[in-house]
JSON list of C-alpha atoms in Angstrom, two decimals:
[
{"chain": "A", "resi": 1, "resn": "MET", "atom": "CA", "xyz": [-84.07, 11.46, -29.07]},
{"chain": "A", "resi": 2, "resn": "SER", "atom": "CA", "xyz": [-80.99, 9.88, -30.15]},
{"chain": "A", "resi": 3, "resn": "LYS", "atom": "CA", "xyz": [-77.48, 10.61, -28.64]},
{"chain": "A", "resi": 4, "resn": "LEU", "atom": "CA", "xyz": [-74.53, 11.90, -30.79]},
{"chain": "A", "resi": 5, "resn": "TRP", "atom": "CA", "xyz": [-70.93, 12.13, -30.13]},
{"chain": "A", "resi": 6, "resn": "ALA", "atom": "CA", "xyz": [-67.84, 13.06, -32.37]},
{"chain": "A", "resi": 7, "resn": "TRP", "atom": "CA", "xyz": [-64.73, 11.13, -31.50]},
{"chain": "A", "resi": 8, "resn": "ALA", "atom": "CA", "xyz": [-60.90, 10.98, -33.01]},
{"chain": "A", "resi": 9, "resn": "ARG", "atom": "CA", "xyz": [-58.75, 8.03, -32.55]},
{"chain": "A", "resi": 10, "resn": "GLY", "atom": "CA", "xyz": [-54.99, 7.78, -32.65]},
{"chain": "A", "resi": 11, "resn": "ALA", "atom": "CA", "xyz": [-51.96, 10.25, -32.44]},
{"chain": "A", "resi": 12, "resn": "PRO", "atom": "CA", "xyz": [-52.18, 13.75, -34.09]},
{"chain": "A", "resi": 13, "resn": "GLY", "atom": "CA", "xyz": [-51.48, 13.59, -37.67]},
{"chain": "A", "resi": 14, "resn": "LYS", "atom": "CA", "xyz": [-52.50, 9.89, -37.58]},
{"chain": "A", "resi": 15, "resn": "ARG", "atom": "CA", "xyz": [-56.18, 10.27, -36.21]},
{"chain": "A", "resi": 16, "resn": "THR", "atom": "CA", "xyz": [-59.42, 8.75, -37.62]},
{"chain": "A", "resi": 17, "resn": "PHE", "atom": "CA", "xyz": [-62.41, 10.40, -36.76]},
{"chain": "A", "resi": 18, "resn": "TYR", "atom": "CA", "xyz": [-66.02, 9.35, -36.61]},
{"chain": "A", "resi": 19, "resn": "LEU", "atom": "CA", "xyz": [-69.55, 9.98, -35.13]},
{"chain": "A", "resi": 20, "resn": "GLN", "atom": "CA", "xyz": [-70.97, 7.68, -32.74]},
{"chain": "A", "resi": 21, "resn": "VAL", "atom": "CA", "xyz": [-74.91, 7.54, -32.67]},
{"chain": "A", "resi": 22, "resn": "SER", "atom": "CA", "xyz": [-76.82, 5.70, -29.94]},
{"chain": "A", "resi": 23, "resn": "ASP", "atom": "CA", "xyz": [-80.29, 5.07, -28.80]},
{"chain": "A", "resi": 24, "resn": "ASP", "atom": "CA", "xyz": [-81.00, 2.76, -25.41]},
{"chain": "A", "resi": 25, "resn": "SER", "atom": "CA", "xyz": [-80.38, -0.57, -27.10]},
{"chain": "A", "resi": 26, "resn": "ARG", "atom": "CA", "xyz": [-77.70, 0.03, -29.80]},
{"chain": "A", "resi": 27, "resn": "TRP", "atom": "CA", "xyz": [-75.06, 2.21, -31.24]},
{"chain": "A", "resi": 28, "resn": "LEU", "atom": "CA", "xyz": [-73.05, 2.77, -34.33]},
{"chain": "A", "resi": 29, "resn": "ARG", "atom": "CA", "xyz": [-70.07, 4.29, -35.67]},
{"chain": "A", "resi": 30, "resn": "ILE", "atom": "CA", "xyz": [-70.15, 6.43, -38.68]},
{"chain": "A", "resi": 31, "resn": "TRP", "atom": "CA", "xyz": [-66.28, 7.14, -40.06]},
{"chain": "A", "resi": 32, "resn": "LEU", "atom": "CA", "xyz": [-65.69, 10.49, -41.75]},
{"chain": "A", "resi": 33, "resn": "GLU", "atom": "CA", "xyz": [-62.70, 12.83, -42.63]},
{"chain": "A", "resi": 34, "resn": "LYS", "atom": "CA", "xyz": [-61.60, 15.55, -40.38]},
{"chain": "A", "resi": 35, "resn": "GLU", "atom": "CA", "xyz": [-62.70, 18.02, -43.05]},
{"chain": "A", "resi": 36, "resn": "GLU", "atom": "CA", "xyz": [-66.09, 16.67, -43.27]},
{"chain": "A", "resi": 37, "resn": "LEU", "atom": "CA", "xyz": [-66.44, 16.91, -39.35]},
{"chain": "A", "resi": 38, "resn": "LEU", "atom": "CA", "xyz": [-65.40, 20.66, -39.64]},
{"chain": "A", "resi": 39, "resn": "THR", "atom": "CA", "xyz": [-67.90, 21.21, -42.63]},
{"chain": "A", "resi": 40, "resn": "LEU", "atom": "CA", "xyz": [-70.66, 19.52, -40.41]},
{"chain": "A", "resi": 41, "resn": "SER", "atom": "CA", "xyz": [-69.69, 21.86, -37.41]},
{"chain": "A", "resi": 42, "resn": "THR", "atom": "CA", "xyz": [-70.03, 24.83, -39.79]},
{"chain": "A", "resi": 43, "resn": "ALA", "atom": "CA", "xyz": [-73.38, 23.73, -40.96]},
{"chain": "A", "resi": 44, "resn": "VAL", "atom": "CA", "xyz": [-74.84, 23.04, -37.65]},
{"chain": "A", "resi": 45, "resn": "GLU", "atom": "CA", "xyz": [-73.52, 26.57, -36.35]},
{"chain": "A", "resi": 46, "resn": "GLY", "atom": "CA", "xyz": [-75.12, 28.30, -39.32]},
{"chain": "A", "resi": 47, "resn": "LEU", "atom": "CA", "xyz": [-78.50, 26.59, -38.66]},
{"chain": "A", "resi": 48, "resn": "LEU", "atom": "CA", "xyz": [-78.47, 27.13, -35.23]},
{"chain": "A", "resi": 49, "resn": "LYS", "atom": "CA", "xyz": [-78.03, 30.85, -35.89]},
{"chain": "A", "resi": 50, "resn": "ASN", "atom": "CA", "xyz": [-80.89, 30.76, -38.35]},
{"chain": "A", "resi": 51, "resn": "LEU", "atom": "CA", "xyz": [-82.97, 29.46, -35.69]},
{"chain": "A", "resi": 52, "resn": "GLY", "atom": "CA", "xyz": [-81.95, 32.20, -33.27]},
{"chain": "A", "resi": 53, "resn": "GLN", "atom": "CA", "xyz": [-80.23, 29.72, -30.98]},
{"chain": "A", "resi": 54, "resn": "GLU", "atom": "CA", "xyz": [-78.06, 31.68, -28.77]},
{"chain": "A", "resi": 55, "resn": "GLU", "atom": "CA", "xyz": [-74.56, 30.19, -27.48]},
{"chain": "A", "resi": 56, "resn": "GLY", "atom": "CA", "xyz": [-76.03, 29.88, -24.16]},
{"chain": "A", "resi": 57, "resn": "THR", "atom": "CA", "xyz": [-78.19, 27.07, -25.28]},
{"chain": "A", "resi": 58, "resn": "ALA", "atom": "CA", "xyz": [-75.20, 24.88, -24.93]},
{"chain": "A", "resi": 59, "resn": "GLU", "atom": "CA", "xyz": [-74.96, 25.14, -21.28]},
{"chain": "A", "resi": 60, "resn": "ARG", "atom": "CA", "xyz": [-78.48, 24.16, -20.76]},
{"chain": "A", "resi": 61, "resn": "ALA", "atom": "CA", "xyz": [-77.51, 21.23, -23.11]},
{"chain": "A", "resi": 62, "resn": "LYS", "atom": "CA", "xyz": [-75.04, 19.59, -20.70]},
{"chain": "A", "resi": 63, "resn": "LYS", "atom": "CA", "xyz": [-78.07, 17.60, -19.20]},
{"chain": "A", "resi": 64, "resn": "ASP", "atom": "CA", "xyz": [-78.88, 16.32, -22.82]},
{"chain": "A", "resi": 65, "resn": "VAL", "atom": "CA", "xyz": [-75.47, 15.20, -23.50]},
{"chain": "A", "resi": 66, "resn": "GLU", "atom": "CA", "xyz": [-74.88, 11.88, -21.80]},
{"chain": "A", "resi": 67, "resn": "SER", "atom": "CA", "xyz": [-71.39, 10.48, -20.90]},
{"chain": "A", "resi": 68, "resn": "GLU", "atom": "CA", "xyz": [-68.61, 11.19, -23.26]},
{"chain": "A", "resi": 69, "resn": "GLU", "atom": "CA", "xyz": [-66.88, 8.02, -23.04]},
{"chain": "A", "resi": 70, "resn": "GLU", "atom": "CA", "xyz": [-67.01, 5.36, -25.61]},
{"chain": "A", "resi": 71, "resn": "PRO", "atom": "CA", "xyz": [-69.18, 2.28, -25.02]},
{"chain": "A", "resi": 72, "resn": "SER", "atom": "CA", "xyz": [-66.97, -0.68, -24.49]},
{"chain": "A", "resi": 73, "resn": "ASP", "atom": "CA", "xyz": [-68.87, -3.10, -26.64]},
{"chain": "A", "resi": 74, "resn": "GLU", "atom": "CA", "xyz": [-68.68, -3.45, -30.27]},
{"chain": "A", "resi": 75, "resn": "PRO", "atom": "CA", "xyz": [-71.01, -1.17, -32.42]},
{"chain": "A", "resi": 76, "resn": "THR", "atom": "CA", "xyz": [-74.12, -2.53, -33.70]},
{"chain": "A", "resi": 77, "resn": "ALA", "atom": "CA", "xyz": [-73.13, -1.32, -37.14]},
{"chain": "A", "resi": 78, "resn": "GLU", "atom": "CA", "xyz": [-70.36, 0.82, -38.61]},
{"chain": "A", "resi": 79, "resn": "PHE", "atom": "CA", "xyz": [-69.90, 2.31, -41.96]},
{"chain": "A", "resi": 80, "resn": "LYS", "atom": "CA", "xyz": [-68.01, 5.35, -43.82]},
{"chain": "A", "resi": 81, "resn": "LEU", "atom": "CA", "xyz": [-70.29, 8.67, -44.04]},
{"chain": "A", "resi": 82, "resn": "GLY", "atom": "CA", "xyz": [-71.18, 9.29, -47.87]},
{"chain": "A", "resi": 83, "resn": "GLN", "atom": "CA", "xyz": [-73.63, 11.93, -47.46]},
{"chain": "A", "resi": 84, "resn": "LEU", "atom": "CA", "xyz": [-75.27, 13.93, -44.62]},
{"chain": "A", "resi": 85, "resn": "THR", "atom": "CA", "xyz": [-78.38, 16.19, -44.66]},
{"chain": "A", "resi": 86, "resn": "LEU", "atom": "CA", "xyz": [-79.45, 18.51, -41.88]},
{"chain": "A", "resi": 87, "resn": "ASP", "atom": "CA", "xyz": [-82.98, 19.78, -41.60]},
{"chain": "A", "resi": 88, "resn": "TYR", "atom": "CA", "xyz": [-84.96, 21.71, -38.85]},
{"chain": "A", "resi": 89, "resn": "GLU", "atom": "CA", "xyz": [-88.36, 20.15, -38.09]},
{"chain": "A", "resi": 90, "resn": "GLU", "atom": "CA", "xyz": [-90.53, 23.00, -36.98]},
{"chain": "A", "resi": 91, "resn": "GLU", "atom": "CA", "xyz": [-93.41, 20.77, -36.03]},
{"chain": "A", "resi": 92, "resn": "ASN", "atom": "CA", "xyz": [-91.09, 18.79, -33.44]},
{"chain": "A", "resi": 93, "resn": "LYS", "atom": "CA", "xyz": [-88.80, 21.50, -32.93]},
{"chain": "A", "resi": 94, "resn": "VAL", "atom": "CA", "xyz": [-85.87, 19.27, -33.46]},
{"chain": "A", "resi": 95, "resn": "ILE", "atom": "CA", "xyz": [-82.93, 18.95, -36.04]},
{"chain": "A", "resi": 96, "resn": "SER", "atom": "CA", "xyz": [-82.94, 15.93, -38.19]},
{"chain": "A", "resi": 97, "resn": "MET", "atom": "CA", "xyz": [-79.64, 14.63, -39.61]},
{"chain": "A", "resi": 98, "resn": "GLY", "atom": "CA", "xyz": [-79.97, 11.99, -42.46]},
{"chain": "A", "resi": 99, "resn": "ILE", "atom": "CA", "xyz": [-76.83, 10.25, -42.89]},
{"chain": "A", "resi": 100, "resn": "HIS", "atom": "CA", "xyz": [-76.35, 8.08, -45.89]},
{"chain": "A", "resi": 101, "resn": "GLU", "atom": "CA", "xyz": [-73.42, 5.32, -46.18]},
{"chain": "A", "resi": 102, "resn": "ALA", "atom": "CA", "xyz": [-71.02, 5.75, -48.95]},
{"chain": "A", "resi": 103, "resn": "ASP", "atom": "CA", "xyz": [-72.10, 2.83, -50.87]},
{"chain": "A", "resi": 104, "resn": "SER", "atom": "CA", "xyz": [-75.83, 3.80, -50.80]},
{"chain": "A", "resi": 105, "resn": "ASP", "atom": "CA", "xyz": [-78.01, 5.39, -53.47]},
{"chain": "A", "resi": 106, "resn": "PHE", "atom": "CA", "xyz": [-78.10, 9.00, -51.98]},
{"chain": "A", "resi": 107, "resn": "LYS", "atom": "CA", "xyz": [-81.71, 9.39, -53.68]},
{"chain": "A", "resi": 108, "resn": "GLY", "atom": "CA", "xyz": [-83.20, 7.11, -51.35]},
{"chain": "A", "resi": 109, "resn": "SER", "atom": "CA", "xyz": [-84.00, 7.22, -47.76]},
{"chain": "A", "resi": 110, "resn": "PRO", "atom": "CA", "xyz": [-80.88, 7.63, -45.17]},
{"chain": "A", "resi": 111, "resn": "THR", "atom": "CA", "xyz": [-79.10, 4.90, -43.63]},
{"chain": "A", "resi": 112, "resn": "VAL", "atom": "CA", "xyz": [-79.80, 6.48, -40.41]},
{"chain": "A", "resi": 113, "resn": "LEU", "atom": "CA", "xyz": [-81.95, 9.45, -39.51]},
{"chain": "A", "resi": 114, "resn": "LEU", "atom": "CA", "xyz": [-81.17, 11.26, -36.19]},
{"chain": "A", "resi": 115, "resn": "ARG", "atom": "CA", "xyz": [-83.28, 13.71, -34.47]},
{"chain": "A", "resi": 116, "resn": "ALA", "atom": "CA", "xyz": [-81.84, 16.07, -31.98]},
{"chain": "A", "resi": 117, "resn": "LYS", "atom": "CA", "xyz": [-82.68, 18.95, -29.90]},
{"chain": "A", "resi": 118, "resn": "PRO", "atom": "CA", "xyz": [-80.97, 22.21, -30.98]},
{"chain": "A", "resi": 119, "resn": "SER", "atom": "CA", "xyz": [-79.19, 22.42, -27.53]},
{"chain": "A", "resi": 120, "resn": "GLN", "atom": "CA", "xyz": [-77.65, 18.74, -28.17]},
{"chain": "A", "resi": 121, "resn": "MET", "atom": "CA", "xyz": [-76.58, 19.92, -31.50]},
{"chain": "A", "resi": 122, "resn": "GLN", "atom": "CA", "xyz": [-74.90, 23.08, -29.79]},
{"chain": "A", "resi": 123, "resn": "SER", "atom": "CA", "xyz": [-73.13, 20.77, -27.63]},
{"chain": "A", "resi": 124, "resn": "PHE", "atom": "CA", "xyz": [-72.39, 18.45, -30.45]},
{"chain": "A", "resi": 125, "resn": "ARG", "atom": "CA", "xyz": [-70.89, 21.46, -32.42]},
{"chain": "A", "resi": 126, "resn": "ARG", "atom": "CA", "xyz": [-68.49, 22.39, -29.40]},
{"chain": "A", "resi": 127, "resn": "ARG", "atom": "CA", "xyz": [-67.26, 18.77, -29.17]},
{"chain": "A", "resi": 128, "resn": "ILE", "atom": "CA", "xyz": [-66.32, 18.84, -32.73]},
{"chain": "A", "resi": 129, "resn": "GLY", "atom": "CA", "xyz": [-64.38, 21.96, -31.98]},
{"chain": "A", "resi": 130, "resn": "GLU", "atom": "CA", "xyz": [-62.62, 20.30, -29.24]},
{"chain": "A", "resi": 131, "resn": "ILE", "atom": "CA", "xyz": [-61.53, 17.11, -31.03]},
{"chain": "A", "resi": 132, "resn": "CYS", "atom": "CA", "xyz": [-60.25, 19.27, -33.94]},
{"chain": "A", "resi": 133, "resn": "ALA", "atom": "CA", "xyz": [-58.58, 21.53, -32.00]},
{"chain": "A", "resi": 134, "resn": "ALA", "atom": "CA", "xyz": [-56.53, 18.63, -30.34]},
{"chain": "A", "resi": 135, "resn": "GLY", "atom": "CA", "xyz": [-54.87, 17.81, -33.38]},
{"chain": "A", "resi": 136, "resn": "ARG", "atom": "CA", "xyz": [-51.59, 19.19, -34.89]},
{"chain": "A", "resi": 137, "resn": "PRO", "atom": "CA", "xyz": [-50.90, 22.53, -34.51]},
{"chain": "A", "resi": 138, "resn": "LEU", "atom": "CA", "xyz": [-50.69, 24.80, -37.68]},
{"chain": "A", "resi": 139, "resn": "CYS", "atom": "CA", "xyz": [-47.88, 26.65, -39.10]},
{"chain": "A", "resi": 140, "resn": "ILE", "atom": "CA", "xyz": [-48.56, 30.47, -38.54]},
{"chain": "A", "resi": 141, "resn": "LEU", "atom": "CA", "xyz": [-46.93, 31.22, -41.89]},
{"chain": "A", "resi": 142, "resn": "CYS", "atom": "CA", "xyz": [-48.70, 28.62, -44.36]},
{"chain": "A", "resi": 143, "resn": "LYS", "atom": "CA", "xyz": [-51.28, 27.25, -42.22]},
{"chain": "A", "resi": 144, "resn": "SER", "atom": "CA", "xyz": [-50.12, 23.63, -42.73]},
{"chain": "A", "resi": 145, "resn": "PRO", "atom": "CA", "xyz": [-50.13, 20.82, -39.82]},
{"chain": "A", "resi": 146, "resn": "ILE", "atom": "CA", "xyz": [-46.82, 20.76, -38.11]},
{"chain": "A", "resi": 147, "resn": "ASP", "atom": "CA", "xyz": [-45.54, 17.39, -37.55]},
{"chain": "A", "resi": 148, "resn": "PRO", "atom": "CA", "xyz": [-43.68, 16.35, -34.26]},
{"chain": "A", "resi": 149, "resn": "GLU", "atom": "CA", "xyz": [-40.65, 15.55, -36.46]},
{"chain": "A", "resi": 150, "resn": "GLY", "atom": "CA", "xyz": [-40.45, 19.00, -37.77]},
{"chain": "A", "resi": 151, "resn": "HIS", "atom": "CA", "xyz": [-41.88, 21.36, -40.74]},
{"chain": "A", "resi": 152, "resn": "MET", "atom": "CA", "xyz": [-40.53, 22.64, -43.56]},
{"chain": "A", "resi": 153, "resn": "CYS", "atom": "CA", "xyz": [-42.80, 25.77, -44.24]},
{"chain": "A", "resi": 154, "resn": "ILE", "atom": "CA", "xyz": [-43.35, 26.28, -47.95]},
{"chain": "A", "resi": 155, "resn": "ARG", "atom": "CA", "xyz": [-43.56, 29.97, -47.45]},
{"chain": "A", "resi": 156, "resn": "GLY", "atom": "CA", "xyz": [-40.09, 29.76, -46.19]},
{"chain": "A", "resi": 157, "resn": "ASN", "atom": "CA", "xyz": [-39.08, 28.82, -49.64]},
{"chain": "A", "resi": 158, "resn": "GLY", "atom": "CA", "xyz": [-37.68, 25.53, -48.23]},
{"chain": "A", "resi": 159, "resn": "HIS", "atom": "CA", "xyz": [-34.85, 27.23, -46.63]},
{"chain": "A", "resi": 160, "resn": "ARG", "atom": "CA", "xyz": [-35.81, 27.67, -43.10]},
{"chain": "A", "resi": 161, "resn": "SER", "atom": "CA", "xyz": [-37.62, 25.41, -40.81]},
{"chain": "A", "resi": 162, "resn": "LEU", "atom": "CA", "xyz": [-40.55, 26.58, -38.74]},
{"chain": "A", "resi": 163, "resn": "THR", "atom": "CA", "xyz": [-38.24, 26.93, -35.45]},
{"chain": "A", "resi": 164, "resn": "ASP", "atom": "CA", "xyz": [-36.09, 29.16, -37.56]},
{"chain": "A", "resi": 165, "resn": "ILE", "atom": "CA", "xyz": [-38.98, 31.35, -38.44]},
{"chain": "A", "resi": 166, "resn": "GLN", "atom": "CA", "xyz": [-40.36, 31.53, -34.94]},
{"chain": "A", "resi": 167, "resn": "GLN", "atom": "CA", "xyz": [-36.98, 32.87, -33.42]}
]
């Protein structure tokens, strides 16, 4: 089984997101957008629900999840995500994730094929939620991210800042 983590680097509003895939001898970094990461989380959640995996399986998965620290050495390879597929392999009772590099032919074999237990994927989904929630807070009116410098809410018709609205 491969190990899989989700990560973000940088300050909120200026973060870059990536997946880290590792086996015993090497690891790779796959860059993606926050929206792609959130979509992946939703897809994993739907697949797990279809499989009848209960939320409690994530607690059992803690032993399946290795250290949440990024390796100190350079990745064996890194690339930008192009396409990602999820499937459940009934015979092996694992979820497979086919990851295609952005510049590859999506009709061919994936650049990386990852297989993980459903419990690992449940923990992975939770990790994505933690990473995405650690970003900029959303405006209560327009749902746009609030920058540290301030936020002119479009729903306030440009006349009031978020701090005026919340008071």
